[in-house]
Coordinates of C-alpha atoms in Angstrom, one line a residue:
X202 CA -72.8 6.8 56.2
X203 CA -71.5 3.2 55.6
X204 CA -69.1 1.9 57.7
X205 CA -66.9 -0.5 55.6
X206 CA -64.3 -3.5 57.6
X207 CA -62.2 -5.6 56.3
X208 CA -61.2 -8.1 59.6
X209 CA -63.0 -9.9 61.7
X210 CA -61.8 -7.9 64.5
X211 CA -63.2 -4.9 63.6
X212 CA -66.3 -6.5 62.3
X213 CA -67.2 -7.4 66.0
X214 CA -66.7 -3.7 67.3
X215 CA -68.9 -2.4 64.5
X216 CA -71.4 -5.0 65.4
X217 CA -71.6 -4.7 68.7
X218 CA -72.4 -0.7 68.0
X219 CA -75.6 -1.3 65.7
X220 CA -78.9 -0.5 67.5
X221 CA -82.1 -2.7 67.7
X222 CA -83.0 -5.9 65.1
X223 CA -80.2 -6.3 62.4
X224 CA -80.4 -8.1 58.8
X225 CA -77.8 -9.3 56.9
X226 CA -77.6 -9.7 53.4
X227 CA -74.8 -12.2 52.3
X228 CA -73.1 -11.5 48.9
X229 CA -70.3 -12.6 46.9
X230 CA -70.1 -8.8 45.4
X231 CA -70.5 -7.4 41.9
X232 CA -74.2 -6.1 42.9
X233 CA -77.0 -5.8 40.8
X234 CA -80.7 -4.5 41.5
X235 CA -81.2 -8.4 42.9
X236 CA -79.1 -7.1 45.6
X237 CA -81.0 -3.5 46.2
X238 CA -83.9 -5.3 46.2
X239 CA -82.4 -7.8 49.4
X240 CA -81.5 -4.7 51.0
X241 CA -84.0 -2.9 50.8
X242 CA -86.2 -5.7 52.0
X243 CA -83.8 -6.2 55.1
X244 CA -84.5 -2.4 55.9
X245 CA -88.0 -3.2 56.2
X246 CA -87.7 -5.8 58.8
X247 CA -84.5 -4.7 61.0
X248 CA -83.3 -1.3 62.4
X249 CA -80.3 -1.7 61.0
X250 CA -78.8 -3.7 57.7
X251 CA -75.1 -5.7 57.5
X252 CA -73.9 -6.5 53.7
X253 CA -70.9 -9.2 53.3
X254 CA -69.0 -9.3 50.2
X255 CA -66.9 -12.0 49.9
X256 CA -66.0 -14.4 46.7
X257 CA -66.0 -18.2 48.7
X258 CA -63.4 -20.2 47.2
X259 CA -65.0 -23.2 48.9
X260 CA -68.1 -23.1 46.6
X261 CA -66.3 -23.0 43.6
X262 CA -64.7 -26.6 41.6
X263 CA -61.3 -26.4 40.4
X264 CA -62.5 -25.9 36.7
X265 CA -65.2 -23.1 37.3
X266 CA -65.1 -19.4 37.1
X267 CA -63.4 -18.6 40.5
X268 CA -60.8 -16.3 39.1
X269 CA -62.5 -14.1 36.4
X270 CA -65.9 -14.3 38.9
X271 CA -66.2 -10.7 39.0
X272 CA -65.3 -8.2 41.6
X273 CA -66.4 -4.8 41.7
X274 CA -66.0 -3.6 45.5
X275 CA -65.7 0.5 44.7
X276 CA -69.4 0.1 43.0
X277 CA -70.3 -2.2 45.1
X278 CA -69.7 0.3 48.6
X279 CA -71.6 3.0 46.2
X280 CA -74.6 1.0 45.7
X281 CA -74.5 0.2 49.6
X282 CA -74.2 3.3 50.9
X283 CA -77.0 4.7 48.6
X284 CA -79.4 1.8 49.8
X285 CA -78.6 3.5 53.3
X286 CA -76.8 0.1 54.5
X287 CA -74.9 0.7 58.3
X288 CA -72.2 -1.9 57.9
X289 CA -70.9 -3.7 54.9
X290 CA -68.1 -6.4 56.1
X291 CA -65.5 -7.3 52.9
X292 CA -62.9 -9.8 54.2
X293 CA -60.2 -11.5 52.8
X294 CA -60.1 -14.9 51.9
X295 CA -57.1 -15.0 54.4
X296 CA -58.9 -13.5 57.1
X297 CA -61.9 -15.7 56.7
X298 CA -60.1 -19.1 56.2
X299 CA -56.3 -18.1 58.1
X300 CA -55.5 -22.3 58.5
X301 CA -56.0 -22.7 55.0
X302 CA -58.7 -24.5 53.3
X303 CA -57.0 -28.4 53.6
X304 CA -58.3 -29.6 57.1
X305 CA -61.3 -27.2 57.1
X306 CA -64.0 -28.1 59.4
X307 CA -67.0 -27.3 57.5
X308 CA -71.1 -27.9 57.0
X309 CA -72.2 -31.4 55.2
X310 CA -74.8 -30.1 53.6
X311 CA -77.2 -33.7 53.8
X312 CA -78.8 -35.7 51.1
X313 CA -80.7 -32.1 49.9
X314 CA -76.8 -30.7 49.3
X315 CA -76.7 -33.4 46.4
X316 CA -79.6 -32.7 44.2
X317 CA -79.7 -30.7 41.2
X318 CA -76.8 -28.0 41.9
X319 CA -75.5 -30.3 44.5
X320 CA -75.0 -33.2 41.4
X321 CA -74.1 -30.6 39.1
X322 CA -71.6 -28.7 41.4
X323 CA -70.1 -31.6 44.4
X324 CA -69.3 -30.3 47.2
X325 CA -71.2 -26.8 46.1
X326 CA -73.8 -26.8 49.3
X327 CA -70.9 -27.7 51.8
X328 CA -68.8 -24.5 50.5
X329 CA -72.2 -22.6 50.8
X330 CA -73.2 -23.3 54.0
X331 CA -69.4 -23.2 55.5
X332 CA -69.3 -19.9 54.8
X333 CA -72.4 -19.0 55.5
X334 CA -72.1 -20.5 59.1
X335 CA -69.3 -18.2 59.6
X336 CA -70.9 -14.9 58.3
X337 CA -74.0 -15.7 60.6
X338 CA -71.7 -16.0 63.7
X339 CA -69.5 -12.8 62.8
X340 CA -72.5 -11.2 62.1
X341 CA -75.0 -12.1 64.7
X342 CA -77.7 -11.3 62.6
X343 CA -81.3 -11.5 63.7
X344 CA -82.6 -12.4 60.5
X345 CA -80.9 -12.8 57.0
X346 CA -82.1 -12.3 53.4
X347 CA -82.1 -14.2 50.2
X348 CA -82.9 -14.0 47.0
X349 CA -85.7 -16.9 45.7
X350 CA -83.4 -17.0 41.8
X351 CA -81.0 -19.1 44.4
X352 CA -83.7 -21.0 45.4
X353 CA -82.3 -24.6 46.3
X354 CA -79.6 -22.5 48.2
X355 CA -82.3 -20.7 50.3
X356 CA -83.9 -23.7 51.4
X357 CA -80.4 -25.3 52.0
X358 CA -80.1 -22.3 54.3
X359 CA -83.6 -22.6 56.3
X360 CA -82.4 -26.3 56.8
X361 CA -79.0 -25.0 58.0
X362 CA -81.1 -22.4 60.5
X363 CA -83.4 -25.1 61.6
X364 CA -81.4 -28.2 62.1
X365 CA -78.5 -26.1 63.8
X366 CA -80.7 -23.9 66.3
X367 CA -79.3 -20.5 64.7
X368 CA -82.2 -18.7 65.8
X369 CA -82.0 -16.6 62.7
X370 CA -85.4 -15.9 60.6
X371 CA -84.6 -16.2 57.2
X372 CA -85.8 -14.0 54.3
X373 CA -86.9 -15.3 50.7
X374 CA -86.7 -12.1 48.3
X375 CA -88.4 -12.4 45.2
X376 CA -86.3 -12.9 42.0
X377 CA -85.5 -9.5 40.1
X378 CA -85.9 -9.6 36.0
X379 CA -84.4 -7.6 33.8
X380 CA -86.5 -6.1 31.3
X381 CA -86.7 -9.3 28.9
X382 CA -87.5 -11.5 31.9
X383 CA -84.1 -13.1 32.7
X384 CA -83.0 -13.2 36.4
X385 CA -80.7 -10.8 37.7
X386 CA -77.3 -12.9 38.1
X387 CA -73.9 -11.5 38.1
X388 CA -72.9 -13.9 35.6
X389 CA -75.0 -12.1 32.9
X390 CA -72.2 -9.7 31.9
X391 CA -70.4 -12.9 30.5
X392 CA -72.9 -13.8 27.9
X393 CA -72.7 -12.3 24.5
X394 CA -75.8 -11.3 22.3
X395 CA -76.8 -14.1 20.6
X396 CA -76.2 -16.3 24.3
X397 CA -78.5 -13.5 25.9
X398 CA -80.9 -14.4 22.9
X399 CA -80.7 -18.4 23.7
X400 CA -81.2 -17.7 28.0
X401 CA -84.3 -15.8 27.0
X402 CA -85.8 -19.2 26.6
X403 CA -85.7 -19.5 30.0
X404 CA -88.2 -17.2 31.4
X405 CA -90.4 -18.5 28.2
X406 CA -90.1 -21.9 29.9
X407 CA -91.1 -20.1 33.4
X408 CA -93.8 -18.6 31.6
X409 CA -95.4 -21.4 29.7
X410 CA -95.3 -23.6 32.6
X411 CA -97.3 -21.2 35.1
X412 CA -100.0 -21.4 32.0
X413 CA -99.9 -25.3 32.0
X414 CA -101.6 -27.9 34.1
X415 CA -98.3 -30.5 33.3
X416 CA -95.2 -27.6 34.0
X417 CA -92.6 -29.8 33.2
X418 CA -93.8 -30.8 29.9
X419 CA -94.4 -27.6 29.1
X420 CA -91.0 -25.9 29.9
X421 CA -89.2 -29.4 28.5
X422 CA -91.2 -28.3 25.4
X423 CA -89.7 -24.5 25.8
X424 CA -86.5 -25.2 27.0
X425 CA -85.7 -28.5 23.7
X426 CA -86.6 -25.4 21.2
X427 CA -83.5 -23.7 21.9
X428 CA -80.6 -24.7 20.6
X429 CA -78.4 -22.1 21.7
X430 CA -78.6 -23.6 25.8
X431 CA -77.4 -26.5 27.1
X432 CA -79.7 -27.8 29.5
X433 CA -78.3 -29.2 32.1
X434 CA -81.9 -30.0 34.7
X435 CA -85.5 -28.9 34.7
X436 CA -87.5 -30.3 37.3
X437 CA -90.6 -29.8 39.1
X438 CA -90.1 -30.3 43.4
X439 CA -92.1 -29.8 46.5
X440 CA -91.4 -26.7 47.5
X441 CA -89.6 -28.1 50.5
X442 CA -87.2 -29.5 47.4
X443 CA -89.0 -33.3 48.1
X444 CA -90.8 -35.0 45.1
X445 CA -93.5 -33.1 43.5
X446 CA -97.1 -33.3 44.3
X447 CA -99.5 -35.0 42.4
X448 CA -101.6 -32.1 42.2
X449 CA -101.1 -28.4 44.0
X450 CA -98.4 -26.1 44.7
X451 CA -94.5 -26.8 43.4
X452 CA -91.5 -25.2 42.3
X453 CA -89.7 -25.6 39.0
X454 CA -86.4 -25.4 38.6
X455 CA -83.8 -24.5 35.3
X456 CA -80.1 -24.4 35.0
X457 CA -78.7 -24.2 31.4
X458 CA -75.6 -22.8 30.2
X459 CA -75.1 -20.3 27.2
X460 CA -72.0 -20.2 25.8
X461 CA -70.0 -21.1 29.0
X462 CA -72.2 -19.1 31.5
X463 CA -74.2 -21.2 33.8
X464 CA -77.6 -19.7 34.5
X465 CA -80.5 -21.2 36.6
X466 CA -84.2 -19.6 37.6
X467 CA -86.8 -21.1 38.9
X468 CA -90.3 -20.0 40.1
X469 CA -94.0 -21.6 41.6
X470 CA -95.9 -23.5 39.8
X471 CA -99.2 -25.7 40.2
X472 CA -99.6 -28.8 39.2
X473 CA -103.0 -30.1 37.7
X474 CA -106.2 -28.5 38.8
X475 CA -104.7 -26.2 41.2
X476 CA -104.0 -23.5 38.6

């Protein structure tokens, strides 16, 4: 049976009763089968699982969609306790920041915090990795998991790990599709029909780069056919997030928005030969 807490007092009792290696999977809520898939991946690798649910306010800009972001705890503690997870830890955005947020000591998230999302979204990567600093402390997890459809965000968090000596071994879960290939995202519920139609051309841009020896011509080519998104990046990078190779192994990455949903995806490409 799930054990659900709400403070961070309780949190650390529960904790300190979980046997063996323990995972954590991070979440803002309103889970999807990206989710099941992070915890079911954390069962394989720990005896026992921790799921936080918490909406940051720190990673959200004063014109996005904090307040209609959607929370769905009752179906979230469902889908928990049927993926078998021991401890799922929902605080309040009192109990997490009880000094307010004006004065906060947080994470800078470096030069990588300022690419792509980070220039799209300031200060994004320093609400991000504030918050999940504190999770990983409350928590005590031996190893966390992420989803790769977040994928400048999981690398932000291996930096975090690494430059900060967490000791925590961090997780990438493959990105989860829905039937017609676009990433699982909560935000999906938001678009209409004719903006799912448009996001579709993002996976055809995934797909068409994977078959091309130039992958950011060929999604640019993809991506310029739609008229229905508004692109905002789509770039090739290392997969370390440095410049792209000449030739070899890289990563592309998409955000767009449809309508006013904001959607990114990414996935591995090769550039050149190395197809």
């Amino acid at each position: 049976m799930t054990l659900v807490v709400h403070t961070k007092a309780e949190q650390a009792l529960a904790r300190a009763a979980l046997p063996g290696r323990v995972a954590v999977v991070p979440t803002m809520g309103a889970l999807h089968d990206g989710h099941r898939a992070n915890f079911k991946r954390a069962k394989e690798i720990a005896d026992s699982v921790i799921v936080t649910i918490f909406v940051n306010p720190l990673q959200f800009r004063p014109n996005e969609d904090l307040d209609k972001y959607p929370r769905t705890l009752d179906a979230d503690l469902e889908m928990c306790e049927a993926e078998g997870v021991d401890l799922v830890f929902a605080p309040s955005v009192n109990e997490m920041y009880p000094d307010g947020r004006d004065g906060l000591t947080t994470v800078h998230a470096g030069p990588d915090g300022e690419i792509l999302e980070g220039a799209s979204r300031p200060g994004f990567f320093t609400g991000v990795l504030t918050v999940v600093s504190k999770l990983f402390h409350l928590t005590r997890p031996d190893a966390a998991c992420f989803g790769e459809k977040d994928f400048q965000q999981l690398a932000m968090v291996r930096r975090m790990v690494r430059d900060l000596d967490m000791g925590i071994d961090v997780v990438a879960v493959p990105t989860d599709r829905e039937a017609d290939g676009l990433a699982r995202s909560s935000r999906n519920v938001f678009l209409s029909e004719a903006e799912r139609a448009a996001a579709l051309a993002i996976p055809r841009a995934i797909e068409a780069a994977q078959a091309s020896p130039d992958p950011l011509a060929a999604a640019q080519k993809t991506l310029s056919a739609e008229p229905g998104l508004d692109l905002d990046y789509v770039v090739v990078r290392a997969n370390d997030l440095g410049e792209a190779p000449a030739q070899g192994p890289a990563r592309l990455l998409i955000a767009a928005k449809a309508g006013t949903t904001r959607l990114i995806d990414n996935a591995p490409v090769a550039i050149g030969d190395a197809r």
